[in-house]
Short mmCIF file of C-alpha atoms and ligand atoms in Angstrom, two decimals:
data_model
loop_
_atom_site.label_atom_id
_atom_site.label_comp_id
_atom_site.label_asym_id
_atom_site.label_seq_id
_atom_site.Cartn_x
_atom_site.Cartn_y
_atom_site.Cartn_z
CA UNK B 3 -12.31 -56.93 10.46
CA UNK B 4 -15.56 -58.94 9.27
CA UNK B 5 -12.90 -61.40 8.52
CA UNK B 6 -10.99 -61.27 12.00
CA UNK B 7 -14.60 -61.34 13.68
CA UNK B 8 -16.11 -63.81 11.91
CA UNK B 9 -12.96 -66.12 12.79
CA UNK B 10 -13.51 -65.36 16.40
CA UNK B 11 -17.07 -66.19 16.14
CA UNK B 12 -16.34 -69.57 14.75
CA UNK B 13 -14.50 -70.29 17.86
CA UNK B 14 -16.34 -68.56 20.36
CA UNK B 15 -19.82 -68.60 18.68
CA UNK B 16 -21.89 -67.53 21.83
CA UNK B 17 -19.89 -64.63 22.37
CA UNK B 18 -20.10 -63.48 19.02
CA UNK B 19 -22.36 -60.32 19.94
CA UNK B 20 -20.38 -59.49 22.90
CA UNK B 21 -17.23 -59.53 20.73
CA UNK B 22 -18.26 -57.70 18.30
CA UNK B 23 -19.28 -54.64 20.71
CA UNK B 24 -15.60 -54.99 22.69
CA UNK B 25 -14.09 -54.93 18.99
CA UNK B 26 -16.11 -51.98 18.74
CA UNK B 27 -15.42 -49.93 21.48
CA UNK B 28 -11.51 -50.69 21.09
CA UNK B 29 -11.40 -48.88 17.86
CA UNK B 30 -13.41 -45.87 18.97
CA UNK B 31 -10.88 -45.61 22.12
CA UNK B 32 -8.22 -45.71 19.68
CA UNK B 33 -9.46 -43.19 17.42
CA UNK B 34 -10.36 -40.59 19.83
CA UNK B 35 -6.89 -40.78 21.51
CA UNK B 36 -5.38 -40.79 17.97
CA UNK B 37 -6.95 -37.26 17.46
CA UNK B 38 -6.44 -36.16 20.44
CA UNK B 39 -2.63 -36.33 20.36
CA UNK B 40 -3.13 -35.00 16.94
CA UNK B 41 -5.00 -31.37 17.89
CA UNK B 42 -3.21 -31.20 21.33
CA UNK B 43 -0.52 -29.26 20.96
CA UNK B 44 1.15 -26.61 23.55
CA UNK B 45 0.33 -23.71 21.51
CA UNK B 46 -2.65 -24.45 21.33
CA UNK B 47 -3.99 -22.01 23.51
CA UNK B 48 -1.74 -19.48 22.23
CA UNK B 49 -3.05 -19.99 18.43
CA UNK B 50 -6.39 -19.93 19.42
CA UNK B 51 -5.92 -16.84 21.24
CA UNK B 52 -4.56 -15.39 18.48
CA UNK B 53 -7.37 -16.58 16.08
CA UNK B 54 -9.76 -15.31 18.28
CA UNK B 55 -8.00 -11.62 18.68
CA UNK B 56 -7.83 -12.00 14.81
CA UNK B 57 -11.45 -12.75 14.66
CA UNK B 58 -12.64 -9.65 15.96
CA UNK B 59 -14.36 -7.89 13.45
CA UNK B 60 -12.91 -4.70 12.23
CA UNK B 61 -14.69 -1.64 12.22
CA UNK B 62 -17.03 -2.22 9.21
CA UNK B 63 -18.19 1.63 8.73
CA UNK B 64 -16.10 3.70 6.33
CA UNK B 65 -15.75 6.16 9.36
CA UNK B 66 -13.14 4.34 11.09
CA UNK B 67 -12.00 5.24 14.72
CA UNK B 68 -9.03 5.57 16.09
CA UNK B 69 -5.95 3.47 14.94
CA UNK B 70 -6.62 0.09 16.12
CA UNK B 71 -3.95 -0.76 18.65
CA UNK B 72 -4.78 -3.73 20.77
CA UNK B 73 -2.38 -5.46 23.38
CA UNK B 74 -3.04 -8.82 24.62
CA UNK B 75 -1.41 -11.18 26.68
CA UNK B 76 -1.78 -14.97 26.78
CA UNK B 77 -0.03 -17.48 28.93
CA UNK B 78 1.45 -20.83 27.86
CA UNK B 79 0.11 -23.65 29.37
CA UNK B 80 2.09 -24.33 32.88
CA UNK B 81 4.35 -27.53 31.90
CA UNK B 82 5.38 -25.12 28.71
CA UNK B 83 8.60 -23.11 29.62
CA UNK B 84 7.94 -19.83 28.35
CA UNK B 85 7.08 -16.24 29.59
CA UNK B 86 3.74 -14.96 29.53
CA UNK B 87 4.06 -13.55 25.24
CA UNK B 88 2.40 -9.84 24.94
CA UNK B 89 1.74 -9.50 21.08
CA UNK B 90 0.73 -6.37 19.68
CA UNK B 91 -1.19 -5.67 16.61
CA UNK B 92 0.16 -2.47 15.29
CA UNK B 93 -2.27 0.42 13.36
CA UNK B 94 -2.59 -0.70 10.06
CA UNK B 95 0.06 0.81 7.41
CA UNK B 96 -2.43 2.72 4.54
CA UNK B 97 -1.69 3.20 1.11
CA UNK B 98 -3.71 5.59 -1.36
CA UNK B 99 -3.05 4.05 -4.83
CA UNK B 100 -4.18 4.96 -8.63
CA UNK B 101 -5.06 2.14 -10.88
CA UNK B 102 -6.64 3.07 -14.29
CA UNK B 103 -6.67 0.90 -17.13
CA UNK B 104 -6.06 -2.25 -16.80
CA UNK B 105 -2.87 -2.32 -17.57
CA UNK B 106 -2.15 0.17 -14.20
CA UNK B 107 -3.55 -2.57 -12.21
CA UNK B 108 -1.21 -5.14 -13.86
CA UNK B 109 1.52 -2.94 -12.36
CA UNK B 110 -0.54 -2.15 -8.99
CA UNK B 111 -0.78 -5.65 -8.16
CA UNK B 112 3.00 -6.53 -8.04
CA UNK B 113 3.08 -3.59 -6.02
CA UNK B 114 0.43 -4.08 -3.77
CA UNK B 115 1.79 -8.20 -3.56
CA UNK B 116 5.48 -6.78 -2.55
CA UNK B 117 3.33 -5.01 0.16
CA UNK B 118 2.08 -7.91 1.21
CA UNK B 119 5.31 -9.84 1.43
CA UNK B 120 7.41 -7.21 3.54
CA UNK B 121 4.70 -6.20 6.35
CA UNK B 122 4.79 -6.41 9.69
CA UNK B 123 1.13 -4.42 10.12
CA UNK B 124 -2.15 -4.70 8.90
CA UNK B 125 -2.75 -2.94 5.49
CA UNK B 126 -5.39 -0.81 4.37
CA UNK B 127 -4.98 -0.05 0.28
CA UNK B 128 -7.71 2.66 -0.59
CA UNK B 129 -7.72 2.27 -4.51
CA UNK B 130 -8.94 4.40 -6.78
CA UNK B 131 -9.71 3.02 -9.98
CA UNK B 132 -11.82 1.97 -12.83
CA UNK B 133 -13.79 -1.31 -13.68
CA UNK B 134 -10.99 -2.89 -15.63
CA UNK B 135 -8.35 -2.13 -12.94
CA UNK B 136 -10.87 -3.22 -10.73
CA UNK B 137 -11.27 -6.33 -11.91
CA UNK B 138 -7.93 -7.43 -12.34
CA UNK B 139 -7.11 -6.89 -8.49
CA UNK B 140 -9.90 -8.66 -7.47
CA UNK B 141 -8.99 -11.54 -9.32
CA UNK B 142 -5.25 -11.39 -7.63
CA UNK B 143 -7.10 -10.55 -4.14
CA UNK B 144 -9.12 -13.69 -3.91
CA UNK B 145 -6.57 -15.07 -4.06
CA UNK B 146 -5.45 -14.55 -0.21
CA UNK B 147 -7.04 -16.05 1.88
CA UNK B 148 -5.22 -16.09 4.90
CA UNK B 149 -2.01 -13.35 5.13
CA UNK B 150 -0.43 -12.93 8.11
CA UNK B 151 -1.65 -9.32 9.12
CA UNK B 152 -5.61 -8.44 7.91
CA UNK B 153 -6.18 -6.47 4.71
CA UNK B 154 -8.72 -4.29 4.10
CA UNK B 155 -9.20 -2.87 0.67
CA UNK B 156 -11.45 0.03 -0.31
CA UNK B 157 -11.65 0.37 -4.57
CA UNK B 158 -13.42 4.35 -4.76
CA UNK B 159 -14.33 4.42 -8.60
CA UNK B 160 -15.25 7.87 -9.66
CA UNK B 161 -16.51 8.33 -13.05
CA UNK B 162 -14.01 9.79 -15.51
CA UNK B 163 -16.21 12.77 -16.29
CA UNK B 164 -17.04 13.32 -12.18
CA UNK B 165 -12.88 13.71 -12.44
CA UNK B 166 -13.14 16.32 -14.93
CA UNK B 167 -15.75 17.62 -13.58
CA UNK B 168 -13.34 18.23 -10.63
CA UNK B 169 -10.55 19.13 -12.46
CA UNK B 170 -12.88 22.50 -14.05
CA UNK B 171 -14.46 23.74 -10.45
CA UNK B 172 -10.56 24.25 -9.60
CA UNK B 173 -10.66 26.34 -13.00
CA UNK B 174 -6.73 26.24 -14.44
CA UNK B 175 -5.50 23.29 -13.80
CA UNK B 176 -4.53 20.52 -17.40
CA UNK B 177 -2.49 18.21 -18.10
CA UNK B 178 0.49 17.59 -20.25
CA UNK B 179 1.07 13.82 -19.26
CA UNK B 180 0.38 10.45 -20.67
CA UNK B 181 -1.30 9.64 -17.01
CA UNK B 182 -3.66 12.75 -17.94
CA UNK B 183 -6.89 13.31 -15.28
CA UNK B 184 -6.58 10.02 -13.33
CA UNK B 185 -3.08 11.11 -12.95
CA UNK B 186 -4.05 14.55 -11.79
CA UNK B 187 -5.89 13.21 -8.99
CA UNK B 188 -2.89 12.91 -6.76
CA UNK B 189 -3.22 16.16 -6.02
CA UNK B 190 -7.18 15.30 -4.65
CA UNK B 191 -6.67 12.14 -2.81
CA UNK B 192 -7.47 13.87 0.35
CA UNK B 193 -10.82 14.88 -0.92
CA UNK B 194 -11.69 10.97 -2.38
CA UNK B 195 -11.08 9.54 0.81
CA UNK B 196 -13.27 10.12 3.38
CA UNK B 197 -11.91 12.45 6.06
CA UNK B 198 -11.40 9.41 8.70
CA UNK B 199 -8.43 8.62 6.52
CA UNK B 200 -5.88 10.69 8.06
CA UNK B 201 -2.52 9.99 6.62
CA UNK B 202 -1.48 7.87 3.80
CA UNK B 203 1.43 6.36 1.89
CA UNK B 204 1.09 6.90 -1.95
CA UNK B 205 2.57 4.80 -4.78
CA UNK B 206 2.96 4.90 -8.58
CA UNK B 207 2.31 1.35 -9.83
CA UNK B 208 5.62 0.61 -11.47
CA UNK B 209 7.22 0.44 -7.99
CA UNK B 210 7.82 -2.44 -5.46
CA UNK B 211 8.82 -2.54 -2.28
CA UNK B 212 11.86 -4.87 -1.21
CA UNK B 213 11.25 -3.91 2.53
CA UNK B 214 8.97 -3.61 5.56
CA UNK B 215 6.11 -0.71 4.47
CA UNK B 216 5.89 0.09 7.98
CA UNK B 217 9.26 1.26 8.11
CA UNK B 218 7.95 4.34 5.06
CA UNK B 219 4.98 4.79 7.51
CA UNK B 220 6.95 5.22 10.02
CA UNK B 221 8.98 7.71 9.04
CA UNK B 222 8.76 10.94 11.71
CA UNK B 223 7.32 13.95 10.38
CA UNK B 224 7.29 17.63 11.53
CA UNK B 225 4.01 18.77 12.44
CA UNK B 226 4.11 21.06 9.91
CA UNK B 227 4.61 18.84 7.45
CA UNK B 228 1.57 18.26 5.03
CA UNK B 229 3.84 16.08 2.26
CA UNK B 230 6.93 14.20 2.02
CA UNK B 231 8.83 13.13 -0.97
CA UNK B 232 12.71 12.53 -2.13
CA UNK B 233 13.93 16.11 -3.31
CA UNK B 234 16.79 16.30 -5.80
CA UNK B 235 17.75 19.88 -5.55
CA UNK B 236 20.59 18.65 -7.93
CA UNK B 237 18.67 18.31 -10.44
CA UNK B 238 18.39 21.02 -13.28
CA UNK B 239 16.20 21.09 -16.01
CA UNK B 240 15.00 24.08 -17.29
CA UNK B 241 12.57 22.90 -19.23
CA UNK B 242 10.28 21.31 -16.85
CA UNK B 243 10.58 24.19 -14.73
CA UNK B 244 13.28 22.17 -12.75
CA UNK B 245 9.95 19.97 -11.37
CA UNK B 246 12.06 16.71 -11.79
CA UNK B 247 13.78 17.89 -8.07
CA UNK B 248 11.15 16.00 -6.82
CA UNK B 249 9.09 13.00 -7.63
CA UNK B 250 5.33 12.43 -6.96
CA UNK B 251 6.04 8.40 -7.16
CA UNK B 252 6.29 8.21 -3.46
CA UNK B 253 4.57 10.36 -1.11
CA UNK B 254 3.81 10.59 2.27
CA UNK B 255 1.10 12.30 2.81
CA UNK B 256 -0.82 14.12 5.58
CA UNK B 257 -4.13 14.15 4.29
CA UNK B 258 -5.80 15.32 7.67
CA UNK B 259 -3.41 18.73 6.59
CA UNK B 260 -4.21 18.77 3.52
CA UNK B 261 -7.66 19.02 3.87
CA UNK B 262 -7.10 21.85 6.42
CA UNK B 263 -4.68 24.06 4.25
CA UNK B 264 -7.61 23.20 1.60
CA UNK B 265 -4.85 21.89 -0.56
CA UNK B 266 -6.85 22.75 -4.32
CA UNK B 267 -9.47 25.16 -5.06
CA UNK B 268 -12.96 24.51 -6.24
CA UNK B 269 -15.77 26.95 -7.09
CA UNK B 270 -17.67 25.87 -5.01
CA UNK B 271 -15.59 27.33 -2.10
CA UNK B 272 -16.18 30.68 -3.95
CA UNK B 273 -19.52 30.44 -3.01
CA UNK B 274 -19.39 30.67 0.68
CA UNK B 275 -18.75 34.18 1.68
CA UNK B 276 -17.39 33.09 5.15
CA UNK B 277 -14.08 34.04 6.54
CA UNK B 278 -13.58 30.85 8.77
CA UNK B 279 -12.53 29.10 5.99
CA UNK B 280 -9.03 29.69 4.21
CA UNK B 281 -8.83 30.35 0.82
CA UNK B 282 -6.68 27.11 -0.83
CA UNK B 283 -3.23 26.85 -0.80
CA UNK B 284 -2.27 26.24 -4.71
CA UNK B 285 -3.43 29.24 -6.59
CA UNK B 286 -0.83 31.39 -5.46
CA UNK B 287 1.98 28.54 -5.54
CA UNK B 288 0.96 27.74 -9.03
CA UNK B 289 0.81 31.28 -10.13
CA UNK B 290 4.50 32.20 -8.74
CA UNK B 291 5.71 29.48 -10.37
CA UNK B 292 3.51 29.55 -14.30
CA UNK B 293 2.05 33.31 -14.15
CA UNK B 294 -1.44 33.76 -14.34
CA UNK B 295 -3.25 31.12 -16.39
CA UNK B 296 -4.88 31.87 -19.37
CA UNK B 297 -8.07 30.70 -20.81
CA UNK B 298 -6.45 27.11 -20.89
CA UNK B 299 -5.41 27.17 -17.77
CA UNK B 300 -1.51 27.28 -16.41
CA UNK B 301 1.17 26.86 -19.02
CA UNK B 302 4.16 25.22 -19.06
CA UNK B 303 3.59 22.97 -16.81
CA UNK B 304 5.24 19.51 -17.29
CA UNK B 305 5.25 16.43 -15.82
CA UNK B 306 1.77 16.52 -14.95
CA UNK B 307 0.48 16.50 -11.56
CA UNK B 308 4.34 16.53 -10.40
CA UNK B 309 4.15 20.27 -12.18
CA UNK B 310 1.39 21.06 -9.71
CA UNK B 311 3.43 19.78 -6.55
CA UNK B 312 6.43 21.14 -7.58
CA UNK B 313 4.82 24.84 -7.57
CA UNK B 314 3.29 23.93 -3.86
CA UNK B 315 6.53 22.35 -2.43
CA UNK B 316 8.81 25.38 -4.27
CA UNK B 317 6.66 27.74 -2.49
CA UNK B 318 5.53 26.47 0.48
CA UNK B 319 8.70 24.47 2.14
CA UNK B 320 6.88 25.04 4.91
CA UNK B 321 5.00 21.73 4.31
CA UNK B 322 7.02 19.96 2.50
CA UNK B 323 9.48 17.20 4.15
CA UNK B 324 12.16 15.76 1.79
CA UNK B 325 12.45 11.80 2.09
CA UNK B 326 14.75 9.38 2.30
CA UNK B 327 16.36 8.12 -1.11
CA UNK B 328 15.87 4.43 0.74
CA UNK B 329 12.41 4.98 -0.31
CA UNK B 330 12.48 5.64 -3.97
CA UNK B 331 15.55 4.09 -5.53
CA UNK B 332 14.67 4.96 -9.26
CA UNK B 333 15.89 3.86 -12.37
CA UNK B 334 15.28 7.03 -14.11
CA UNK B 335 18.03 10.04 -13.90
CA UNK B 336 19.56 8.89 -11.17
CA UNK B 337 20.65 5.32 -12.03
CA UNK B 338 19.67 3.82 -9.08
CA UNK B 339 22.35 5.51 -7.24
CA UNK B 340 24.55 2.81 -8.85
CA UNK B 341 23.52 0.13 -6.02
CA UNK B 342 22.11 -3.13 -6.95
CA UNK B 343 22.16 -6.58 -6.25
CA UNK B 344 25.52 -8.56 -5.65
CA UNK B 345 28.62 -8.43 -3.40
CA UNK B 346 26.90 -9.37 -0.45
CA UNK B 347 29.53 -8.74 1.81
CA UNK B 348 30.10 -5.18 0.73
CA UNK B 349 31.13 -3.12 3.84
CA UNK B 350 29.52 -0.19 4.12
CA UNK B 351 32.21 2.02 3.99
CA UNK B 352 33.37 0.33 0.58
CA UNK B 353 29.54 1.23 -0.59
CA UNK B 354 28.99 4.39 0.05
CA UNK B 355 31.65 5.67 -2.09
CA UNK B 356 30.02 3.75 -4.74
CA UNK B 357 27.04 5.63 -4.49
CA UNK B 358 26.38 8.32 -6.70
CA UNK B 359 23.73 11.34 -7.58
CA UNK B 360 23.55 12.11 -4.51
CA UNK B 361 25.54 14.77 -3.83
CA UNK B 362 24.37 18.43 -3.28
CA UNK B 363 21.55 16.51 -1.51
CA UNK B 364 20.35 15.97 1.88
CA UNK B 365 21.67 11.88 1.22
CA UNK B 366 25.44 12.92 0.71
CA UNK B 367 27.69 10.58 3.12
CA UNK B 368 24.94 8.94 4.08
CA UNK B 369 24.40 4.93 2.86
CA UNK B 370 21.00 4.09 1.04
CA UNK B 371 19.99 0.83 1.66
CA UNK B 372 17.52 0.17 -0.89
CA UNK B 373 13.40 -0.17 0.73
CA UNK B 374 11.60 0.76 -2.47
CA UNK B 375 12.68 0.36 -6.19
CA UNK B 376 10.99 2.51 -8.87
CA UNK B 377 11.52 1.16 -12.25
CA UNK B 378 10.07 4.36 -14.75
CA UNK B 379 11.77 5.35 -17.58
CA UNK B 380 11.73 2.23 -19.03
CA UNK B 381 10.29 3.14 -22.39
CA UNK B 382 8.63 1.12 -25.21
CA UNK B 383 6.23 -1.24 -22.83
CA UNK B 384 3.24 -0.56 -20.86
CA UNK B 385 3.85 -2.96 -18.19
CA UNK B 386 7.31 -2.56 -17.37
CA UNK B 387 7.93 -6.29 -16.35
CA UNK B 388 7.20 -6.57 -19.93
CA UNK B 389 10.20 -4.10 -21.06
CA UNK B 390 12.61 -5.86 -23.44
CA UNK B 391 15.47 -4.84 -21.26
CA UNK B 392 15.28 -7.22 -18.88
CA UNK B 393 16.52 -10.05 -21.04
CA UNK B 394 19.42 -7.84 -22.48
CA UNK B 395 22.00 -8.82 -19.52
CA UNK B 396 24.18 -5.66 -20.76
CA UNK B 397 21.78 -3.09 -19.31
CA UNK B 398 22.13 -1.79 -15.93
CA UNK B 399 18.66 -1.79 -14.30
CA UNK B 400 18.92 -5.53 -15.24
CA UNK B 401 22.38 -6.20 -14.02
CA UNK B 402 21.52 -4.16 -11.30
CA UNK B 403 17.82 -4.78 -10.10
CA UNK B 404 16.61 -7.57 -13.05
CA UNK B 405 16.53 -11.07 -10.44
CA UNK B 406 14.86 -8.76 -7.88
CA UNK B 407 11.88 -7.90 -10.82
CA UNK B 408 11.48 -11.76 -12.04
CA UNK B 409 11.67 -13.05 -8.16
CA UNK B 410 9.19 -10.82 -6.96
CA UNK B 411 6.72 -11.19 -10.35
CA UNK B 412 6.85 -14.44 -10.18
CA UNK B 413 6.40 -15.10 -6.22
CA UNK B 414 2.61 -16.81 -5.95
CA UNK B 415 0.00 -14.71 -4.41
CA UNK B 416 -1.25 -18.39 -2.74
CA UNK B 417 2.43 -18.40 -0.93
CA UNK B 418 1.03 -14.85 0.73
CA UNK B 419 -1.34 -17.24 2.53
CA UNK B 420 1.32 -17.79 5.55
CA UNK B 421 -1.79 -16.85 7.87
CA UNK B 422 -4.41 -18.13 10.20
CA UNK B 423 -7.42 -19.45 8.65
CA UNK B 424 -9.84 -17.33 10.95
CA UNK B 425 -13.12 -18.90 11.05
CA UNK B 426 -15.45 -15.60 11.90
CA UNK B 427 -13.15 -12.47 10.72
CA UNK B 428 -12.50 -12.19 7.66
CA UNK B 429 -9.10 -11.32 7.17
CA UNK B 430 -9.19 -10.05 3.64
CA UNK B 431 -11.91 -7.27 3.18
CA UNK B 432 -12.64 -5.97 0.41
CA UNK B 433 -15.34 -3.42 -0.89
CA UNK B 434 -16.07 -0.92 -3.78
CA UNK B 435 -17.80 2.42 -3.30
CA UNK B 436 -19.43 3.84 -6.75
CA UNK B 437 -20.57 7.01 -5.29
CA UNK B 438 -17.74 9.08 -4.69
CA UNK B 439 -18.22 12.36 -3.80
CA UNK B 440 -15.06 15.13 -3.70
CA UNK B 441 -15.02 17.07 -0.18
CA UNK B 442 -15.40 20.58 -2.29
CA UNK B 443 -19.26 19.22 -3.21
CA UNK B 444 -19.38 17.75 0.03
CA UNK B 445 -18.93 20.83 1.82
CA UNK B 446 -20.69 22.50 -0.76
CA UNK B 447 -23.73 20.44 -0.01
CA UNK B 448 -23.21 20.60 3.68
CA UNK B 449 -22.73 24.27 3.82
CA UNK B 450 -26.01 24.70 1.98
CA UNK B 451 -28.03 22.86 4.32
CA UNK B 452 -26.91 24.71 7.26
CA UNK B 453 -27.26 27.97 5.66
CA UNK B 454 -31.07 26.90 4.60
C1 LIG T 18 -4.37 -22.87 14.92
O1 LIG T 18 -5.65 -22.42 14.53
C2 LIG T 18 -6.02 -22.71 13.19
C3 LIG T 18 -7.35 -22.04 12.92
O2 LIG T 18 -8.30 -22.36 13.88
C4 LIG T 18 -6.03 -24.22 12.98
O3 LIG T 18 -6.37 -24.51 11.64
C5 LIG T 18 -4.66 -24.77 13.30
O4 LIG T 18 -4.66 -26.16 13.18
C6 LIG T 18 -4.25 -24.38 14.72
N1 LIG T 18 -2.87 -24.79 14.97
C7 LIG T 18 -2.48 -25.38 16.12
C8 LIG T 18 -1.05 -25.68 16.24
O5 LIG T 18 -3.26 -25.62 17.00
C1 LIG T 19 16.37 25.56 -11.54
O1 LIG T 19 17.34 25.32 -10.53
C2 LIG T 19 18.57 26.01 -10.71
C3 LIG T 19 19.50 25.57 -9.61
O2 LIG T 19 19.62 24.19 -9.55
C4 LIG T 19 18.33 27.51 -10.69
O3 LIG T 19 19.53 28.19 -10.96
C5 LIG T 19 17.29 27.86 -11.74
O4 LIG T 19 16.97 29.24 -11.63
C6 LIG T 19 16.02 27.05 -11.55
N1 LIG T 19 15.08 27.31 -12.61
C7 LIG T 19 13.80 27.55 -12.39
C8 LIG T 19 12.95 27.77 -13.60
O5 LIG T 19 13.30 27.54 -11.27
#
């Protein structure tokens, strides 16, 4: 340009000033109208709509309010041919998960990542955990930046001993399983949470979801119904007390209810001498089931914590709410009702004879169409994407289910960043509460300073 000018200059050399300034302004003309026609676009208006509604800031309190369900309509520009758009931002889908070791959260993140991929709602994962678990997730969770939905993520790390601690005010209650007390507290995720948290979707970690999350929350229960999981009444085994006819992996769970029935007991509700309050549910479900516990608590009880539901859902069906198989399609026992991956243009009437272990069951003649996949039983590993199987192409999980595992493991948390950047809401938010209190000490506490 110095060149061009000083050329012109040459020529014209008493206009050289008043060149330079035309020269000037032509580039700053052409600059501005270059980014102009760069920003303008007709959805403009829409997107920034939409960034704005996204903006909002959530309810920051743990004491959320209602389910956030917000309609809003915005209008396309007039020379745009479109309908006025209504968009609505559904309640946010919430998941109660247990992640303890690190190894757990190894698991919990592919999980929590399938989640991610398949939702058509805001999420809300309430995770209770320890440091190492912890800090694994974070790591995956900054990571997104900008999903499509907002994510809110609560990590509620207990101490171990505050656990056991727990565990003893109920008074018979032990465990037989590898997952030991962290596992046990299944049965007390209604009294980690706080009591805004009405309902929730619970998860083992070595489970992903190859479907819309929404759809499991979804799912219409009876208002009766205080917990909802698949139910194999085909199932026999003696020596588990036949608690394999359900599994714990996937719940649904009506924690508002659960907290009314009083779901566990605690000493400390043996304080209170006041007949407003029911006495819990378990003890006598637990004791038709085992007989009285001894010293050591309940015997026979397998499985762990599934032991303990199994006694509650045998004797109060009252509650319980079988689910669809869609929802837990598991590779152990049931051989993942022999569907899989392949013949995509399978009818469904050529599939469902296909299907098996399900008859005898509330899924007989009717087609599962896979939502969930739970991959236990696979022995030997402690991260089952690590299990040796998968790169033996003779086994059936992997000729069945083994491209879904590697695709999904290997999909980029970045790629999860199909979003919005929002500029003032924060779309991922995530925070850790240390001092977790369980709702028996709570109340305890409470009681006593009314009563004083
Ligand atoms: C939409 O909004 C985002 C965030 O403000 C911005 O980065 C993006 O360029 C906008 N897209 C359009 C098409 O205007
Ligand atoms: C287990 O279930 C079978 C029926 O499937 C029943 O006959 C048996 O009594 C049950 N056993 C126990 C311990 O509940």
């Amino acid at each position: 340009m110095a060149n061009v000018a000083t050329l012109f200059g040459t020529l014209w050399p008493a206009n050289r000033k008043r060149f330079r300034l035309l020269v000037l302004a032509f580039f700053v003309l052409l600059s501005s109208t270059l980014l102009f026609f760069r920003d303008y676009s007709p959805f403009q208006e829409w997107n920034s709509s939409l960034n704005h509604h996204l903006a909002q800031p959530r309810p920051s309190n743990e004491d959320l309010p209602a389910p956030l369900i917000s309609t809003f309509t915005v209008t396309a520009p007039p020379h745009v041919q479109t309908q006025a758009v209504t968009v609505t931002v559904p309640d946010p889908v919430v998941f109660s998960l247990i992640m303890w070791s690190h190894n757990s959260a190894v698991e919990g993140a592919l999980l929590i990542k399938t989640i991610l991929m398949y939702t058509s709602s805001p999420t809300e994962f309430h995770i209770i955990c320890d440091q190492e678990a912890r800090d694994f997730l974070q790591g995956r969770l900054a990571l997104l930046t900008s999903p499509l939905y907002p994510v809110k993520v609560r990590f509620y790390q207990p101490t171990l001993q505050s656990m056991m601690d727990r565990v003893n005010r109920e008074g018979s209650l032990r465990s037989d399983h590898d997952s030991g007390i962290p596992g046990l507290m299944k049965l007390f995720i209604h009294e980690i949470l706080p009591s805004s948290i009405k309902k929730s979707i619970y998860v083992d970690t070595d489970a992903i979801f190859i479907s819309d999350p929404t759809l499991l929350w979804n799912v219409p229960l009876k208002p009766t119904t205080a917990v909802s999981m698949s139910y194999h009444p085909d199932e026999n085994s003696p020596m588990w007390h036949n608690a394999s006819k359900i599994c714990s992996c996937v719940m649904l769970l009506n924690l508002e209810m659960l907290r009314q029935v009083r779901l566990m007991d605690s000493n400390s509700y043996h304080v209170v001498k006041d007949d407003s309050y029911p006495s819990a549910l378990s003890p006598p479900a637990f004791r038709a089931m085992y007989g009285e516990p001894d010293q050591n608590g309940y015997l026979n009880v397998k499985l762990g914590d599934q032991g303990y539901w199994w006694a509650i859902v045998e004797n109060r069906p009252d509650i319980f709410e079988p689910l669809s198989f869609d929802f837990e399609v598991t590779s152990c026992l049931m051989d993942t009702y022999s569907t899989g991956l392949g013949d995509d243009g399978r009818s469904e009437d050529d599939e469902l004879p296909r299907q098996s272990h399900t008859k005898g069951t509330q899924q007989e003649g009717i087609l599962i169409r896979p939502k969930l996949l739970h991959f236990n039983c696979l022995y030997g590993v402690d991260v089952y994407m690590e299990w040796d199987g998968w790169s033996n192409p003779e086994e059936y999980v992997t000729k069945r289910w083994g491209p879904a595992v590697s695709y999904h493991h290997g999909y980029k948390w970045i790629w999860l960043n199909q979003g919005v950047q929002s500029r003032t809401g924060r779309m991922v938010d995530v925070r850790t509460l240390t001092n977790v209190e369980f709702a028996d000490l709570q109340f305890a506490r409470e009681y006593a300073i009314h009563a004083s």
